[in-house]
Amino acid sequence: MLDEIGMTNFKAFSRQVVPLAPFTLLTGLNSSGKSTVLQSLGLLRQSYEAGLLDESDDSCGFLLNGEFVELGTGQDVRHNTYVRHRSNDVDDRIISLQVVAGGRSFEWSAEYGQEDDLLRLVPDSQQSTSPLPPELRPLFGRGFQYLKADRITPAVSYPRSHEAAVRRGFLGARGEHTVNFLRANQDSVVEAQGLRLPDAPSGNLLTLTDAWMQRLCPGVNLQVHGIDGTDSVRLSYGFGSTFTADNRYRPTNVGFGLTYALPIVVACLAAQPDSLILLENPEAHLHPQGQTWLAYLAVAAVGAGAQVIMETHSDHVLNGLRIAVKNNLVPAGRTAVHYFRRHELATEMVSPEMNSDGMLSDWPSGFFDEWENSLEQLLD
Ligand SMILES: Nc1ncnc2c1ncn2[C@@H]1O[C@H](COP(=O)(O)OP(=O)(O)OP(=O)(O)O)[C@@H](O)[C@H]1O
Ligand SMILES: [Mg+2]
């Protein structure tokens, strides 16, 4: 598990350390730095996958544009100098990312280059990543999923990439390989008890996907199959219990929410020990009740051994997590909630603590208080 991510001179942050738990919720105002935290991990991952974090090679560095993040060039990622807010001990020419995992600390520091899209690691500062230290397996191993806010939309067909979905077990940063992953692994047995639902007729991946999707839309079921003679796969939805051809619908005819949530559901169901699942706004396009269920699903993924870091604006997701804690589905000590806000031009982080009843120690101004603000006005 990753215990901590630190960013120095990186985008919204002059210097910020974010403690991580098995389930970490990042919340806060728009443009307050939540996605930046996830991007720092995506940046490390894509640099590693490109073989650019290996200490034996002096052409190593941060690959700013790739499969997970497209950050631009050095001038886009270096924290802009608002002199008042720069920590005195931060070197303007160096951008660093630190990860603490399994009690070990790893740090990568790169030199700033205004137009560079590969920021070279500072000589002699590299961490050896080959062989891969076991503590870094969640970040650099097979169980890594990063689903961004901008995901696949309903479509007639989806790509069929053996390399992504089967060999790497990767759903795609937009979830674009989810349907093919589901096709290839539909009969795989999901072992973790917490991911199995009592009403699911079996414990295989497709059946459980149906069962969890039914928490979002009662009665829905999915079929996935390859399209003959093409490199595409097809997803179809049915409603009710009959599987006849004429009551199946293509994704474009069943609304937006189900297809948008599908990658999130599959990523959680595919959770293994050492998985790291980064989810950006999983609640998008979902009815409030479905948002609460997504929190339960992510808690179940944590129960299966995964680590989840989730960015959300949803009080239903937060409350789902609090209820899960209260119902002993996850201990409070295995959760972290961080609230980001802008203070003048700097970003600051407040971290309310949760107790075993799901109660939070602190409700800073702006932290899921809109209900109260609105009620006050309505009742005035
Ligand atoms: N190089 C940079 N220097 C300073 N600040 C930056 C830099 N690049 C981006 N930012 C700031 O980072 C913020 C955006 O952060 P981020 O994308 O993490 O927001 P977010 O909290 O995820 O927002 P949302 O809730 O809308 O998804 C903006 O305020 C932007 O001004
Ligand atoms: Mg964001």
Coordinates of C-alpha atoms and ligand atoms in Angstrom, one line a residue:
M1 CA 0.0 0.0 0.0
L2 CA 1.1 3.6 -0.6
D3 CA 1.3 5.4 2.7
E4 CA 1.9 8.9 1.3
I5 CA 2.4 10.9 -1.8
G6 CA 4.5 14.1 -1.7
M7 CA 4.7 16.7 -4.5
T8 CA 7.2 19.5 -4.6
N9 CA 7.0 22.3 -7.1
F10 CA 4.3 20.4 -9.0
K11 CA 1.4 22.2 -10.6
A12 CA -1.0 23.5 -7.8
F13 CA 1.5 22.7 -5.1
S14 CA 4.6 24.3 -3.9
R15 CA 5.0 21.5 -1.4
Q16 CA 2.2 19.1 -0.3
V17 CA 2.2 15.8 1.4
V18 CA -1.0 13.7 1.2
P19 CA -1.3 10.8 3.7
L20 CA -3.0 7.8 2.1
A21 CA -5.1 5.1 3.6
P22 CA -6.6 2.0 2.0
F23 CA -9.6 4.2 1.1
T24 CA -8.7 7.8 0.6
L25 CA -11.3 10.4 -0.4
L26 CA -10.2 13.7 -2.0
T27 CA -12.8 16.4 -1.9
G28 CA -12.9 20.1 -2.3
L29 CA -13.7 23.1 -4.4
N30 CA -13.2 23.0 -8.2
S31 CA -9.6 23.7 -9.2
S32 CA -8.3 23.0 -5.7
G33 CA -5.7 20.4 -6.6
K34 CA -7.5 17.0 -6.2
S35 CA -6.8 15.7 -9.7
T36 CA -3.2 17.0 -9.4
V37 CA -2.7 14.4 -6.6
L38 CA -3.9 11.6 -8.9
Q39 CA -1.9 13.0 -11.8
S40 CA 1.3 12.8 -9.9
L41 CA 0.7 9.1 -9.5
G42 CA -0.3 8.8 -13.2
L43 CA 2.9 10.6 -14.2
L44 CA 5.1 8.2 -12.2
R45 CA 3.3 5.3 -13.7
Q46 CA 3.5 6.3 -17.3
S47 CA 7.2 7.2 -16.9
Y48 CA 7.8 3.8 -15.3
E49 CA 5.9 2.0 -18.1
A50 CA 8.0 3.8 -20.7
G51 CA 11.2 2.6 -18.9
L52 CA 12.1 6.1 -17.9
L53 CA 12.5 5.7 -14.2
D54 CA 15.4 3.2 -14.3
E55 CA 18.4 4.5 -12.5
S56 CA 20.9 2.9 -14.9
D57 CA 19.8 5.1 -17.8
D58 CA 20.8 8.8 -17.8
S59 CA 18.0 9.7 -20.3
C60 CA 15.4 9.0 -17.7
G61 CA 12.8 11.4 -16.6
F62 CA 9.2 12.3 -16.1
L63 CA 7.2 11.7 -19.3
L64 CA 4.7 14.5 -19.2
N65 CA 2.4 13.3 -22.0
G66 CA 1.3 9.7 -22.3
E67 CA -1.5 7.3 -21.7
F68 CA -2.5 8.5 -18.2
V69 CA -1.8 12.2 -18.2
E70 CA -1.1 14.9 -20.8
L71 CA 0.5 17.7 -18.8
G72 CA 2.2 19.7 -21.5
T73 CA 5.7 20.9 -21.0
G74 CA 7.9 22.0 -18.0
Q75 CA 6.2 25.4 -17.8
D76 CA 2.8 23.8 -17.4
V77 CA 3.9 21.5 -14.5
R78 CA 6.3 23.6 -12.6
H79 CA 4.4 25.3 -9.7
N80 CA 3.9 28.9 -10.7
T81 CA 5.8 31.3 -8.5
Y82 CA 3.5 33.2 -6.3
V83 CA 6.5 34.2 -4.3
R84 CA 4.6 34.6 -1.1
H85 CA 3.4 31.0 -1.2
R86 CA 6.6 29.3 -2.2
S87 CA 8.2 27.4 0.6
N88 CA 11.7 28.8 1.3
D89 CA 13.3 25.4 1.0
V90 CA 11.9 24.6 -2.5
D91 CA 14.4 24.8 -5.3
D92 CA 12.6 26.5 -8.3
R93 CA 14.5 24.4 -10.8
I94 CA 13.6 21.0 -9.4
I95 CA 10.2 19.2 -9.6
S96 CA 10.0 16.3 -7.2
L97 CA 7.6 13.5 -6.4
Q98 CA 7.9 11.3 -3.4
V99 CA 6.1 8.1 -2.5
V100 CA 6.2 6.4 0.9
A101 CA 5.1 2.8 0.6
G102 CA 5.5 -0.1 3.1
G103 CA 7.6 2.1 5.3
R104 CA 10.1 2.9 2.6
S105 CA 10.6 6.3 1.0
F106 CA 11.1 6.8 -2.7
E107 CA 11.8 10.1 -4.4
W108 CA 12.3 11.2 -8.0
S109 CA 13.5 14.7 -8.8
A110 CA 13.6 16.2 -12.2
E111 CA 15.2 19.3 -13.7
Y112 CA 12.9 22.0 -15.0
G113 CA 13.0 22.8 -18.7
Q114 CA 10.5 25.3 -20.0
E115 CA 9.7 23.5 -23.3
D116 CA 10.7 20.0 -22.3
D117 CA 8.1 17.3 -22.3
L118 CA 10.5 14.9 -20.7
L119 CA 11.9 16.4 -17.5
R120 CA 15.3 14.7 -16.9
L121 CA 15.9 13.1 -13.6
V122 CA 18.6 14.8 -11.6
P123 CA 21.7 12.6 -11.9
D124 CA 22.3 10.3 -9.0
S125 CA 18.9 11.1 -7.5
Q126 CA 17.1 8.2 -9.2
Q127 CA 15.6 5.3 -7.4
S128 CA 16.2 1.9 -8.7
T129 CA 13.0 0.4 -10.1
S130 CA 14.6 -2.7 -11.6
P131 CA 14.0 -5.1 -10.1
L132 CA 10.8 -3.6 -8.9
P133 CA 10.8 -3.0 -5.2
P134 CA 7.8 -5.0 -3.8
E135 CA 6.6 -1.8 -1.9
L136 CA 6.1 -0.1 -5.3
R137 CA 4.0 -3.0 -6.8
P138 CA 0.7 -1.2 -6.3
L139 CA 1.9 1.8 -8.3
F140 CA 3.9 0.0 -11.0
G141 CA 2.4 -3.5 -11.0
R142 CA -0.5 -5.1 -12.9
G143 CA -3.3 -4.0 -10.6
F144 CA -3.1 -0.3 -11.4
Q145 CA -6.2 1.4 -12.7
Y146 CA -6.6 5.1 -13.3
L147 CA -10.1 6.1 -14.4
K148 CA -10.3 9.8 -15.2
A149 CA -13.4 12.0 -15.0
D150 CA -13.7 12.0 -18.8
R151 CA -14.7 8.4 -19.6
I152 CA -16.2 6.4 -22.4
T153 CA -19.6 7.4 -23.4
P154 CA -22.3 5.1 -24.8
A155 CA -21.2 3.8 -28.2
V156 CA -22.2 1.1 -30.7
S157 CA -18.8 -0.6 -30.3
Y158 CA -15.6 -0.5 -28.3
P159 CA -12.0 -1.4 -29.1
R160 CA -10.7 -4.9 -28.9
S161 CA -7.1 -4.7 -27.7
H162 CA -5.6 -7.9 -26.5
E163 CA -2.5 -6.0 -25.4
A164 CA -4.4 -3.6 -23.1
A165 CA -7.3 -5.6 -21.8
V166 CA -5.9 -9.1 -21.7
R167 CA -2.1 -8.9 -21.4
R168 CA -2.0 -5.8 -19.1
G169 CA -5.4 -6.2 -17.5
F170 CA -5.8 -2.5 -18.1
L171 CA -9.2 -0.8 -18.5
G172 CA -7.9 2.4 -20.1
A173 CA -7.7 5.8 -18.5
R174 CA -11.1 6.5 -20.1
G175 CA -12.4 3.0 -19.4
E176 CA -12.2 2.3 -23.2
H177 CA -11.0 -1.3 -22.7
T178 CA -13.6 -2.2 -20.1
V179 CA -16.0 -3.9 -22.5
N180 CA -13.2 -6.1 -23.9
F181 CA -11.8 -6.8 -20.4
L182 CA -15.3 -7.9 -19.4
R183 CA -15.6 -10.1 -22.5
A184 CA -12.2 -11.7 -21.9
N185 CA -12.7 -12.2 -18.2
Q186 CA -16.5 -12.7 -17.9
D187 CA -16.2 -16.2 -16.4
S188 CA -13.3 -15.4 -14.0
V189 CA -14.3 -16.0 -10.4
V190 CA -14.3 -13.1 -8.0
E191 CA -12.9 -14.5 -4.8
A192 CA -13.4 -11.7 -2.3
Q193 CA -16.6 -12.2 -0.3
G194 CA -17.3 -8.5 0.1
L195 CA -17.6 -8.1 -3.7
R196 CA -20.2 -10.9 -4.0
L197 CA -23.8 -9.9 -3.5
P198 CA -26.3 -12.4 -2.1
D199 CA -28.7 -12.0 -5.0
A200 CA -26.0 -12.7 -7.6
P201 CA -26.6 -16.2 -9.0
S202 CA -22.8 -16.9 -9.3
G203 CA -19.5 -15.4 -8.3
N204 CA -18.2 -14.8 -11.8
L205 CA -17.2 -11.3 -13.1
L206 CA -20.1 -10.8 -15.5
T207 CA -22.7 -12.0 -13.1
L208 CA -21.4 -9.7 -10.3
T209 CA -21.1 -6.8 -12.8
D210 CA -24.8 -7.3 -13.4
A211 CA -25.6 -7.5 -9.7
W212 CA -23.7 -4.3 -8.8
M213 CA -25.1 -2.5 -11.9
Q214 CA -28.6 -3.4 -10.7
R215 CA -27.8 -1.2 -7.6
L216 CA -27.6 1.6 -10.1
C217 CA -30.5 0.5 -12.3
P218 CA -32.8 -2.4 -11.1
G219 CA -33.2 -5.3 -13.5
V220 CA -30.4 -4.4 -15.8
N221 CA -28.1 -7.1 -17.3
L222 CA -25.2 -7.0 -19.7
Q223 CA -23.9 -9.0 -22.6
V224 CA -20.5 -8.5 -24.2
H225 CA -19.2 -10.1 -27.3
G226 CA -16.8 -9.7 -30.2
I227 CA -18.0 -8.4 -33.5
D228 CA -17.0 -10.9 -36.3
G229 CA -14.4 -9.7 -38.7
T230 CA -13.6 -6.6 -36.8
D231 CA -11.3 -5.5 -34.0
S232 CA -14.3 -4.3 -32.0
V233 CA -16.5 -5.6 -29.2
R234 CA -20.1 -4.9 -28.5
L235 CA -22.0 -4.2 -25.3
S236 CA -25.7 -4.6 -24.9
Y237 CA -28.1 -4.1 -22.1
G238 CA -31.2 -6.0 -21.2
F239 CA -33.9 -5.3 -18.6
G240 CA -35.8 -7.8 -16.7
S241 CA -35.1 -11.5 -16.6
T242 CA -35.5 -12.6 -20.2
F243 CA -32.6 -12.6 -22.6
T244 CA -34.4 -12.7 -25.9
A245 CA -32.8 -10.8 -28.7
D246 CA -35.6 -8.3 -29.1
N247 CA -35.3 -6.9 -25.6
R248 CA -31.7 -6.0 -25.8
Y249 CA -30.5 -2.4 -26.3
R250 CA -27.3 -0.8 -27.5
P251 CA -25.6 1.5 -25.0
T252 CA -26.6 4.6 -27.0
N253 CA -30.3 3.8 -26.3
V254 CA -30.1 3.3 -22.5
G255 CA -29.0 6.7 -21.2
F256 CA -25.6 7.9 -20.1
G257 CA -25.1 6.8 -16.5
L258 CA -24.9 3.1 -16.8
T259 CA -22.1 3.1 -19.4
Y260 CA -20.3 5.9 -17.7
A261 CA -20.2 4.0 -14.4
L262 CA -19.4 0.6 -16.0
P263 CA -15.5 1.0 -15.8
I264 CA -15.7 2.0 -12.2
V265 CA -17.8 -1.1 -11.3
V266 CA -15.4 -3.4 -13.3
A267 CA -12.3 -1.8 -11.8
C268 CA -13.6 -2.4 -8.3
L269 CA -14.7 -6.0 -9.1
A270 CA -11.3 -6.8 -10.6
A271 CA -9.6 -5.6 -7.3
Q272 CA -6.8 -7.8 -6.0
P273 CA -4.3 -7.5 -3.2
D274 CA -1.8 -4.9 -4.3
S275 CA -4.2 -3.2 -6.7
L276 CA -4.2 0.6 -6.8
I277 CA -7.4 2.1 -8.1
L278 CA -7.5 5.8 -8.8
L279 CA -11.0 7.1 -9.5
E280 CA -11.9 10.6 -10.6
N281 CA -15.5 11.7 -10.0
P282 CA -17.0 8.2 -10.2
E283 CA -20.4 9.6 -9.3
A284 CA -20.7 11.5 -12.6
H285 CA -24.2 11.0 -14.2
L286 CA -25.4 8.7 -11.4
H287 CA -28.6 9.0 -9.4
P288 CA -27.9 9.8 -5.7
Q289 CA -28.7 6.2 -4.6
G290 CA -26.3 4.8 -7.1
Q291 CA -23.6 7.2 -5.8
T292 CA -24.0 5.7 -2.3
W293 CA -23.7 2.2 -3.7
L294 CA -20.5 3.1 -5.5
A295 CA -19.0 4.0 -2.1
Y296 CA -20.0 0.5 -0.9
L297 CA -18.5 -1.1 -3.9
A298 CA -15.2 0.8 -3.5
V299 CA -15.2 -0.3 0.2
A300 CA -15.6 -3.9 -0.9
A301 CA -12.7 -3.4 -3.3
V302 CA -10.6 -2.3 -0.3
G303 CA -11.8 -5.4 1.5
A304 CA -10.4 -7.4 -1.4
G305 CA -7.0 -5.9 -0.7
A306 CA -7.0 -3.0 -3.1
Q307 CA -6.1 0.6 -2.3
V308 CA -8.6 3.2 -3.6
I309 CA -8.0 6.9 -4.0
M310 CA -11.1 8.6 -5.1
E311 CA -11.7 12.2 -6.0
T312 CA -15.4 13.2 -5.5
H313 CA -17.8 16.1 -5.2
S314 CA -20.6 13.8 -4.0
D315 CA -21.9 13.9 -0.4
H316 CA -23.6 10.6 -1.2
V317 CA -20.3 9.0 -1.8
L318 CA -18.9 10.5 1.5
N319 CA -22.0 9.3 3.4
G320 CA -21.7 5.9 1.8
L321 CA -18.2 5.6 3.2
R322 CA -19.4 6.8 6.6
I323 CA -22.2 4.3 6.7
A324 CA -19.8 1.5 5.6
V325 CA -17.5 2.5 8.5
K326 CA -20.5 2.5 10.9
N327 CA -21.5 -0.9 9.7
N328 CA -18.0 -2.3 10.2
L329 CA -17.4 -2.9 6.5
V330 CA -14.2 -1.0 6.8
P331 CA -12.4 0.2 10.0
A332 CA -12.3 4.0 10.3
G333 CA -8.6 3.8 10.7
R334 CA -8.3 2.5 7.1
T335 CA -9.9 5.6 5.7
A336 CA -8.7 9.1 5.1
V337 CA -10.7 12.2 4.0
H338 CA -8.8 15.2 2.6
Y339 CA -10.6 18.5 1.8
F340 CA -8.7 20.9 -0.5
R341 CA -9.4 24.6 -0.8
R342 CA -7.7 27.6 -2.1
H343 CA -6.5 30.1 0.4
E344 CA -5.6 33.3 -1.4
L345 CA -3.5 31.8 -4.2
A346 CA -2.3 28.8 -2.4
T347 CA -3.9 25.4 -2.0
E348 CA -4.4 24.0 1.5
M349 CA -5.6 20.7 2.8
V350 CA -7.7 19.9 5.8
S351 CA -8.2 16.3 6.9
P352 CA -11.2 15.6 9.1
E353 CA -10.9 12.3 11.0
M354 CA -13.6 9.7 11.0
N355 CA -14.6 7.8 14.1
S356 CA -16.0 4.3 14.2
D357 CA -19.6 5.6 14.0
G358 CA -18.8 7.4 10.8
M359 CA -18.7 10.8 12.4
L360 CA -16.2 13.4 11.3
S361 CA -14.1 15.4 13.6
D362 CA -14.3 18.6 11.6
W363 CA -16.6 20.2 9.1
P364 CA -14.6 23.1 7.6
S365 CA -16.5 25.8 5.8
G366 CA -17.3 24.6 2.2
F367 CA -17.0 20.9 3.1
F368 CA -20.3 19.3 2.1
D369 CA -22.2 22.1 3.8
E370 CA -24.4 23.2 0.9
W371 CA -27.4 21.3 2.1
E372 CA -27.3 23.2 5.3
N373 CA -26.7 26.5 3.6
S374 CA -29.6 26.0 1.3
L375 CA -31.9 24.8 4.1
E376 CA -31.1 27.8 6.1
Q377 CA -32.2 30.0 3.2
L378 CA -35.3 28.0 2.6
L379 CA -36.4 28.0 6.2
D380 CA -35.5 31.7 6.7
Ligands
LIG1 N1 1.8 25.1 -13.1 C1 0.9 25.5 -12.2 N2 1.2 26.3 -11.1 C2 0.3 26.7 -10.2 N3 -0.9 26.2 -10.2 C3 -1.3 25.4 -11.2 C4 -0.4 25.0 -12.2 N4 -1.1 24.1 -13.0 C5 -2.3 24.0 -12.6 N5 -2.5 24.8 -11.5 C6 -3.7 25.0 -10.7 O1 -4.2 23.8 -10.3 C7 -5.6 23.9 -10.2 C8 -6.3 22.7 -10.9 O2 -6.1 21.6 -10.1 P1 -6.9 20.3 -10.3 O3 -7.0 20.0 -11.8 O4 -6.2 19.3 -9.5 O5 -8.3 20.7 -9.7 P2 -9.4 19.7 -9.1 O6 -9.5 20.0 -7.6 O7 -9.3 18.3 -9.5 O8 -10.7 20.4 -9.8 P3 -12.1 19.7 -10.2 O9 -12.9 19.6 -9.0 O10 -12.7 20.8 -11.1 O11 -11.8 18.5 -10.9 C9 -6.0 25.2 -10.7 O12 -6.3 26.1 -9.7 C10 -4.8 25.7 -11.5 O13 -4.7 27.1 -11.3
MG2 MG -10.4 17.1 -10.7

